[in-house]
mmCIF file of C-alpha atoms in Angstrom:
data_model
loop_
_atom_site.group_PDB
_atom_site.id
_atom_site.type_symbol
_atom_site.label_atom_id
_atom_site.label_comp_id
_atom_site.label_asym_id
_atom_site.label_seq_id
_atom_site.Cartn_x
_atom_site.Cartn_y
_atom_site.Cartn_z
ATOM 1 C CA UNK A 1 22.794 -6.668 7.386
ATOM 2 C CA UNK A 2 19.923 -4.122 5.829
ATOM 3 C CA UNK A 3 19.518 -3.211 2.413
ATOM 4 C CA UNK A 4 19.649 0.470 1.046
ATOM 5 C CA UNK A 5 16.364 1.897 0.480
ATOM 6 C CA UNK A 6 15.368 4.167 -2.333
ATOM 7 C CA UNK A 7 14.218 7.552 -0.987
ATOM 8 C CA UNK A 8 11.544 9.461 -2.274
ATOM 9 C CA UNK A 9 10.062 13.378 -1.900
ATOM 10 C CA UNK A 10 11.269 15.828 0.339
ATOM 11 C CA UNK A 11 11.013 13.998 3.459
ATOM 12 C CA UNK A 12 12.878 11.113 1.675
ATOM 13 C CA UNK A 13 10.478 8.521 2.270
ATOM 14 C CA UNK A 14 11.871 5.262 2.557
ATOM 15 C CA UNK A 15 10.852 2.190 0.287
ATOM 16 C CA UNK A 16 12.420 -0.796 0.583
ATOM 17 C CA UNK A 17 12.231 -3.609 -2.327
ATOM 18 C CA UNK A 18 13.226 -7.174 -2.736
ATOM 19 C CA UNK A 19 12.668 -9.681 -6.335
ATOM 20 C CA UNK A 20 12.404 -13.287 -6.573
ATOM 21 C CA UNK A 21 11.633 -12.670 -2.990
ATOM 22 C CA UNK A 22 9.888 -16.060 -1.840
ATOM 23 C CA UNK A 23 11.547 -19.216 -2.396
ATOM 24 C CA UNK A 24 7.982 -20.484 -3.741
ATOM 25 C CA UNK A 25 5.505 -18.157 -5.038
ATOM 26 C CA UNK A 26 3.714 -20.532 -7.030
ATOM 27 C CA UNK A 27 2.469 -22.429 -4.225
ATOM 28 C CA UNK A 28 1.648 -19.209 -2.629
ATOM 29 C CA UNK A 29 -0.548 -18.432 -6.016
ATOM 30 C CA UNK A 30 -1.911 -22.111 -5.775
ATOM 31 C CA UNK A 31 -3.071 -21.893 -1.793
ATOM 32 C CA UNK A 32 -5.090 -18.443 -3.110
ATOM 33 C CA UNK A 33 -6.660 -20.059 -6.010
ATOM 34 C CA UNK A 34 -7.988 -22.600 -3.326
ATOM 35 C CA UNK A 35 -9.095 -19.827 -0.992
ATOM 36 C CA UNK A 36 -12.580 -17.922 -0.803
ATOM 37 C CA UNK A 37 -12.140 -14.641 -0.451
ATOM 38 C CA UNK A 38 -14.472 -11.989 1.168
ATOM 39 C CA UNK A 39 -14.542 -8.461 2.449
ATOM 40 C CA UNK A 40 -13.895 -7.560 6.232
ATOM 41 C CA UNK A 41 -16.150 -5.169 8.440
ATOM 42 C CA UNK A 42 -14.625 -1.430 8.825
ATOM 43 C CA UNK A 43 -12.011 -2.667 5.860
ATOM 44 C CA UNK A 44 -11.441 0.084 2.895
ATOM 45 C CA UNK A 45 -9.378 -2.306 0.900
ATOM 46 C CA UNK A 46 -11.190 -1.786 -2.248
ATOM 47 C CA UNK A 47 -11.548 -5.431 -3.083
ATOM 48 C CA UNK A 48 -11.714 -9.013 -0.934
ATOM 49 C CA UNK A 49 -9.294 -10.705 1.468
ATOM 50 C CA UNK A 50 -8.343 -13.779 2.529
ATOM 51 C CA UNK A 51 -5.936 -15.529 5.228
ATOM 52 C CA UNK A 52 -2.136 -16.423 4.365
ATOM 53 C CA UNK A 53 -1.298 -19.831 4.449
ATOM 54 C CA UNK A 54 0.727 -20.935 7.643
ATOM 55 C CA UNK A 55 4.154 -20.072 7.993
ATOM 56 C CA UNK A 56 3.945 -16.787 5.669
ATOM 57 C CA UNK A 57 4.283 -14.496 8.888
ATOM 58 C CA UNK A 58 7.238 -16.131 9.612
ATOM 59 C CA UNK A 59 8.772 -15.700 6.848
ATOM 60 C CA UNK A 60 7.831 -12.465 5.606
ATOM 61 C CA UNK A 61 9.432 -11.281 9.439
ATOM 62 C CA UNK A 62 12.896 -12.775 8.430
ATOM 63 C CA UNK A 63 12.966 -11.386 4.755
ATOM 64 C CA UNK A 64 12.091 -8.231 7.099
ATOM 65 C CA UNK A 65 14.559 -8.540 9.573
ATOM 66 C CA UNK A 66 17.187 -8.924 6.483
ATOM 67 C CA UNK A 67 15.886 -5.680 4.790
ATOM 68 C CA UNK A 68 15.235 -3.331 7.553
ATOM 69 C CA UNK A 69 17.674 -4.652 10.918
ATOM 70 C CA UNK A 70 15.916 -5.280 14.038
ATOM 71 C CA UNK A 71 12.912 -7.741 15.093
ATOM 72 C CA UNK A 72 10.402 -6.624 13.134
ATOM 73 C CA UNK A 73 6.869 -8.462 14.031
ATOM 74 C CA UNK A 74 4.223 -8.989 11.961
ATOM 75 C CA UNK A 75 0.922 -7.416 13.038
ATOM 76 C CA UNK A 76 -1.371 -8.463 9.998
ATOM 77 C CA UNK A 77 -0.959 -10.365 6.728
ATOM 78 C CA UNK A 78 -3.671 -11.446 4.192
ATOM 79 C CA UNK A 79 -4.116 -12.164 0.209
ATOM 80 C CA UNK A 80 -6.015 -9.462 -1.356
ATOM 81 C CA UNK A 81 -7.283 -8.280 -5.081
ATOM 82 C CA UNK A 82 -8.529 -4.823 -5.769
ATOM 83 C CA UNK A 83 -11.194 -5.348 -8.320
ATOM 84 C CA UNK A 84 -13.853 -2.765 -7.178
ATOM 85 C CA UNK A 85 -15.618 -0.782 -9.056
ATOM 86 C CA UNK A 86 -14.264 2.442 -9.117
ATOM 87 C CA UNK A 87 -18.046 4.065 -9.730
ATOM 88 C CA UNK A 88 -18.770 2.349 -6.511
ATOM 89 C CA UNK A 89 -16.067 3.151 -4.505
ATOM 90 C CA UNK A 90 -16.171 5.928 -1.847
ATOM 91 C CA UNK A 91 -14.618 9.219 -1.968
ATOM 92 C CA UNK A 92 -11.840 8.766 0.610
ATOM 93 C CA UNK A 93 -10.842 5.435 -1.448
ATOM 94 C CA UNK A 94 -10.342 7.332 -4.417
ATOM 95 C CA UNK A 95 -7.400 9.527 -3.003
ATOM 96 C CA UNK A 96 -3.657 8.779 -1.663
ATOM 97 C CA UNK A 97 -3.959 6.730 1.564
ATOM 98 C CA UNK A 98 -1.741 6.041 4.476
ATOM 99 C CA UNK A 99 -2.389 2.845 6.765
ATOM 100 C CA UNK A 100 -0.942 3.774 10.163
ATOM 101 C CA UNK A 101 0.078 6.945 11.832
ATOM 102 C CA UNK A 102 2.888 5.317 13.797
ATOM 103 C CA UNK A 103 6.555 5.712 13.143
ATOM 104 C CA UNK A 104 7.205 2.453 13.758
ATOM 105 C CA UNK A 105 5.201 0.741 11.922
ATOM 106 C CA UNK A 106 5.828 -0.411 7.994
ATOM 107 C CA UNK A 107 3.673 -1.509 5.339
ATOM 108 C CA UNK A 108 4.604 -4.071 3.049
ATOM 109 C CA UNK A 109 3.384 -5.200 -0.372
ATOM 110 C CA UNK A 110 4.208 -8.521 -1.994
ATOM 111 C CA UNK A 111 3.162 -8.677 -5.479
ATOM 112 C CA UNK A 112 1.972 -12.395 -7.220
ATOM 113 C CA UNK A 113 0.942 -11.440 -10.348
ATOM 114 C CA UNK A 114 2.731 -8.999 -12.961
ATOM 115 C CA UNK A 115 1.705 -6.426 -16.018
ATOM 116 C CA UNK A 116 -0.646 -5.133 -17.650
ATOM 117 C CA UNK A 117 -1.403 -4.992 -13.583
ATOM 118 C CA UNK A 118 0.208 -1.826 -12.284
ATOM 119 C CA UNK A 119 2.307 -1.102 -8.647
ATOM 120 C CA UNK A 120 2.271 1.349 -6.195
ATOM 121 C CA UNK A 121 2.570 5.094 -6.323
ATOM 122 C CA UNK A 122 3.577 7.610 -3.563
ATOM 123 C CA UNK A 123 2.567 10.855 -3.270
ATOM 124 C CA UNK A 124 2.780 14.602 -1.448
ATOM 125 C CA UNK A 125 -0.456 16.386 -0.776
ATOM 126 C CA UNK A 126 0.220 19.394 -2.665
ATOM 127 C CA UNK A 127 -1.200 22.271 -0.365
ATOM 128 C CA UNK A 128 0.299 20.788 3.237
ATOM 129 C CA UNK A 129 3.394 18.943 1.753
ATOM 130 C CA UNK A 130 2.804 16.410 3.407
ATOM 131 C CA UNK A 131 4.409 13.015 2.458
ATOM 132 C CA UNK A 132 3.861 11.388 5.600
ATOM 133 C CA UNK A 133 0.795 11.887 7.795
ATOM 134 C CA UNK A 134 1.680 10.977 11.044
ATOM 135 C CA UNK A 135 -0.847 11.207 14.816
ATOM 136 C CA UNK A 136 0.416 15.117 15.227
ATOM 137 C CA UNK A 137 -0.158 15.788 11.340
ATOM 138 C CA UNK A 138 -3.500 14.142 11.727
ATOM 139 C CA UNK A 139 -5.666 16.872 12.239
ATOM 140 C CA UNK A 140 -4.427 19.252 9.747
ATOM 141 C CA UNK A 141 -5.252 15.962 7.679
ATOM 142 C CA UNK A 142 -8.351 16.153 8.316
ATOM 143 C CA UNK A 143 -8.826 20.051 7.700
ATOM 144 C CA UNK A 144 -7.019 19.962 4.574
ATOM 145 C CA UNK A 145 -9.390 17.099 3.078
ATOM 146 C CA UNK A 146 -12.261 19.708 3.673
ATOM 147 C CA UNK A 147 -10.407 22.209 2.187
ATOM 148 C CA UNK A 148 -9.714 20.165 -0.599
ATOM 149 C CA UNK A 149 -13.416 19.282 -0.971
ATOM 150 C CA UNK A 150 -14.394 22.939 -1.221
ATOM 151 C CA UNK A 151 -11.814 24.080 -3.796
ATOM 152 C CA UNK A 152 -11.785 20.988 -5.826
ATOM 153 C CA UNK A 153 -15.277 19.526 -5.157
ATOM 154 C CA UNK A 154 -15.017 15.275 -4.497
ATOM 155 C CA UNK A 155 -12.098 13.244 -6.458
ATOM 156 C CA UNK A 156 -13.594 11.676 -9.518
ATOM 157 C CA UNK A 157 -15.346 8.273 -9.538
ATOM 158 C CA UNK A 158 -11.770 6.362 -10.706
ATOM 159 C CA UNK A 159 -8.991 4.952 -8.656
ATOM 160 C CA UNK A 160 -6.443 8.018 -8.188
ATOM 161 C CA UNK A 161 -3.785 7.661 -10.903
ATOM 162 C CA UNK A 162 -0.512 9.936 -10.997
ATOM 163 C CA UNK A 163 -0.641 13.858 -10.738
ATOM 164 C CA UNK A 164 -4.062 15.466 -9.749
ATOM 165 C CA UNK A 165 -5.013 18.806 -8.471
ATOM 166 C CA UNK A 166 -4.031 17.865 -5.243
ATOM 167 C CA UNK A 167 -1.960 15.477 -5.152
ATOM 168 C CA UNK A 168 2.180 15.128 -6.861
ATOM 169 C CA UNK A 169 3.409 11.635 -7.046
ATOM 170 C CA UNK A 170 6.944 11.256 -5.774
ATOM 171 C CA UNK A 171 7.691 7.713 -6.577
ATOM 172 C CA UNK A 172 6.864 4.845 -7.654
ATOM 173 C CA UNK A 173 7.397 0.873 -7.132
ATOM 174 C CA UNK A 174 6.546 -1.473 -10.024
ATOM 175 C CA UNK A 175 5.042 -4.185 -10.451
ATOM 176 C CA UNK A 176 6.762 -7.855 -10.962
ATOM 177 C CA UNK A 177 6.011 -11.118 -9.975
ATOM 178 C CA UNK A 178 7.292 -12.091 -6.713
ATOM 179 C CA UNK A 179 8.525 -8.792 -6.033
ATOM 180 C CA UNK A 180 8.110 -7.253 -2.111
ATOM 181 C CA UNK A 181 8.280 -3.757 -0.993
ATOM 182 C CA UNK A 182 8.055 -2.184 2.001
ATOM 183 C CA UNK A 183 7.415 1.762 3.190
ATOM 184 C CA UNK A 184 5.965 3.232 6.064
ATOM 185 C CA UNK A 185 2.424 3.007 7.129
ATOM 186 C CA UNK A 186 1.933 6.406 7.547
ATOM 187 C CA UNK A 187 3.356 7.817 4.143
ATOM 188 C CA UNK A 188 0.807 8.690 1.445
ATOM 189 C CA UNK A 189 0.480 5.996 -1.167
ATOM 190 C CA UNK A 190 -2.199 4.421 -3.857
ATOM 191 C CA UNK A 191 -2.208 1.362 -5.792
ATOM 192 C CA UNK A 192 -1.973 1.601 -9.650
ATOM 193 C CA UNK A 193 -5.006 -0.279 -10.189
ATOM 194 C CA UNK A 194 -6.770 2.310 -12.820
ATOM 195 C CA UNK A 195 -6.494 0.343 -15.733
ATOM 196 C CA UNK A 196 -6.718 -3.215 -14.295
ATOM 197 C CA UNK A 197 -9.182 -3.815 -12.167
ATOM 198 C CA UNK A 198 -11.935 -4.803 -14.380
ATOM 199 C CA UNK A 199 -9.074 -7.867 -15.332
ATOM 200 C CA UNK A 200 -9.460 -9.341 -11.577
ATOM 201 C CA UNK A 201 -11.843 -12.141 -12.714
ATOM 202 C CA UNK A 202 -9.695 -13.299 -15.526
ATOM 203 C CA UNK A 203 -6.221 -12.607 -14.435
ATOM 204 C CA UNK A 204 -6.387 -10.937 -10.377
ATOM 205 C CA UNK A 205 -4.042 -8.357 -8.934
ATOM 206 C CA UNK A 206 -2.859 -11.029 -6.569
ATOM 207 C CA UNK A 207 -1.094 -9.515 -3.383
ATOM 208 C CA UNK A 208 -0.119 -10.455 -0.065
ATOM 209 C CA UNK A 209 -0.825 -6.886 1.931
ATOM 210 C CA UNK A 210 0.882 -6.857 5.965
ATOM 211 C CA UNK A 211 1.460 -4.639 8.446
ATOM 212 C CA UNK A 212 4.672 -4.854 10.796
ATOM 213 C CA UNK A 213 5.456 -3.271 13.616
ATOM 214 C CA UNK A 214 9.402 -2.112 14.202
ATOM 215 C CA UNK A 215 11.358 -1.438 17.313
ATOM 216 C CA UNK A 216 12.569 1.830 16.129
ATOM 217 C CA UNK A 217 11.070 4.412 13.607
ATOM 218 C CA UNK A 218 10.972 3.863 10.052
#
């Protein structure tokens, strides 16, 4: 059995969502709390990582499997807490992202803390329309960031936050405790971290970020 997803934008992006998802998200708090966290090479996460505890994967593919249908696997799945400096961060991590060109693969999001943190938005890049960049869209991508550049000049020094010059947001999943989503890799998206970052010491924008990879397109 799969669950209805909400659809977003003109090429009705999928999202999937789930509450009181795990059956204990404390202890999934509590194993974090114990962890060290730290940043991995080549990474653009804008804040630190650190490893699941055993037996996550396994579960996060079932709660999957119920959502989507199929086998999905899990490819990747660690804790993580934006709490970078937006002054610091680097142009390309101050725009909409996607994480995967591929069809089949789906990101998924599962959020341990709640308010004032924010969710996830989804957007359209407004002079391609494109919602979802996938490996033939890639290198009018690429062209269209330039383009961007030179109309626009670089995106301001903040974490991207709703409408901009050139980008619409089409949806958006909020934030609660215990609360998973999933999407596909390759659609545009941006955490709402704008007005909470500078919390993470006190009070972290706890996640659990994966990757998994489906056996048909998303």
């Amino acid at each position: 059995m799969t669950a209805a997803a909400t659809r977003m934008g003109v090429e009705q992006v999928p999202l999937w969502q789930r509450d009181d998802a795990h059956p204990a998200p404390a202890a999934l708090v509590g194993a974090a709390e114990r962890l060290a966290f730290g940043r991995e090479e080549g990474d653009l996460y804008p804040g630190m990582r650190a490893p699941v505890p055993e037996g996550y994967a396994d579960w996060l593919m079932r709660t999957a499997a119920d959502l989507l249908g199929g086998a999905p696997a899990v490819l990747r799945a660690s804790f993580a807490v934006a709490s970078d400096d937006p002054a610091r961060l680097a142009p390309i991590q101050r725009i909409p992202h996607f994480d995967d060109c591929s069809d089949a693969i789906v990101a998924a999001i599962h959020y341990l803390c709640a308010a004032p943190h924010g969710g996830t938005s989804f957007y359209r890049h407004r002079t391609t329309g494109f919602e979802r960049i996938t490996a033939d869209r890639l290198p009018l991508w690429r062209q269209a960031l330039s383009r961007d550049g030179q109309a626009h000049g670089l995106p301001p020094k903040a974490y991207h936050d709703g409408d901009s010059p050139t980008f619409l947001r089409i949806g958006q999943a909020a934030i609660a405790f215990n609360r998973l989503i999933l999407y596909p890799a390759n659609c545009l998206h941006a955490g709402d971290v704008a007005g909470s970052w500078q919390a993470a010491a006190a009070s972290p924008r706890l996640t659990v970020t994966s990757l998994l990879r489906l056996d048909r397109p998303a």
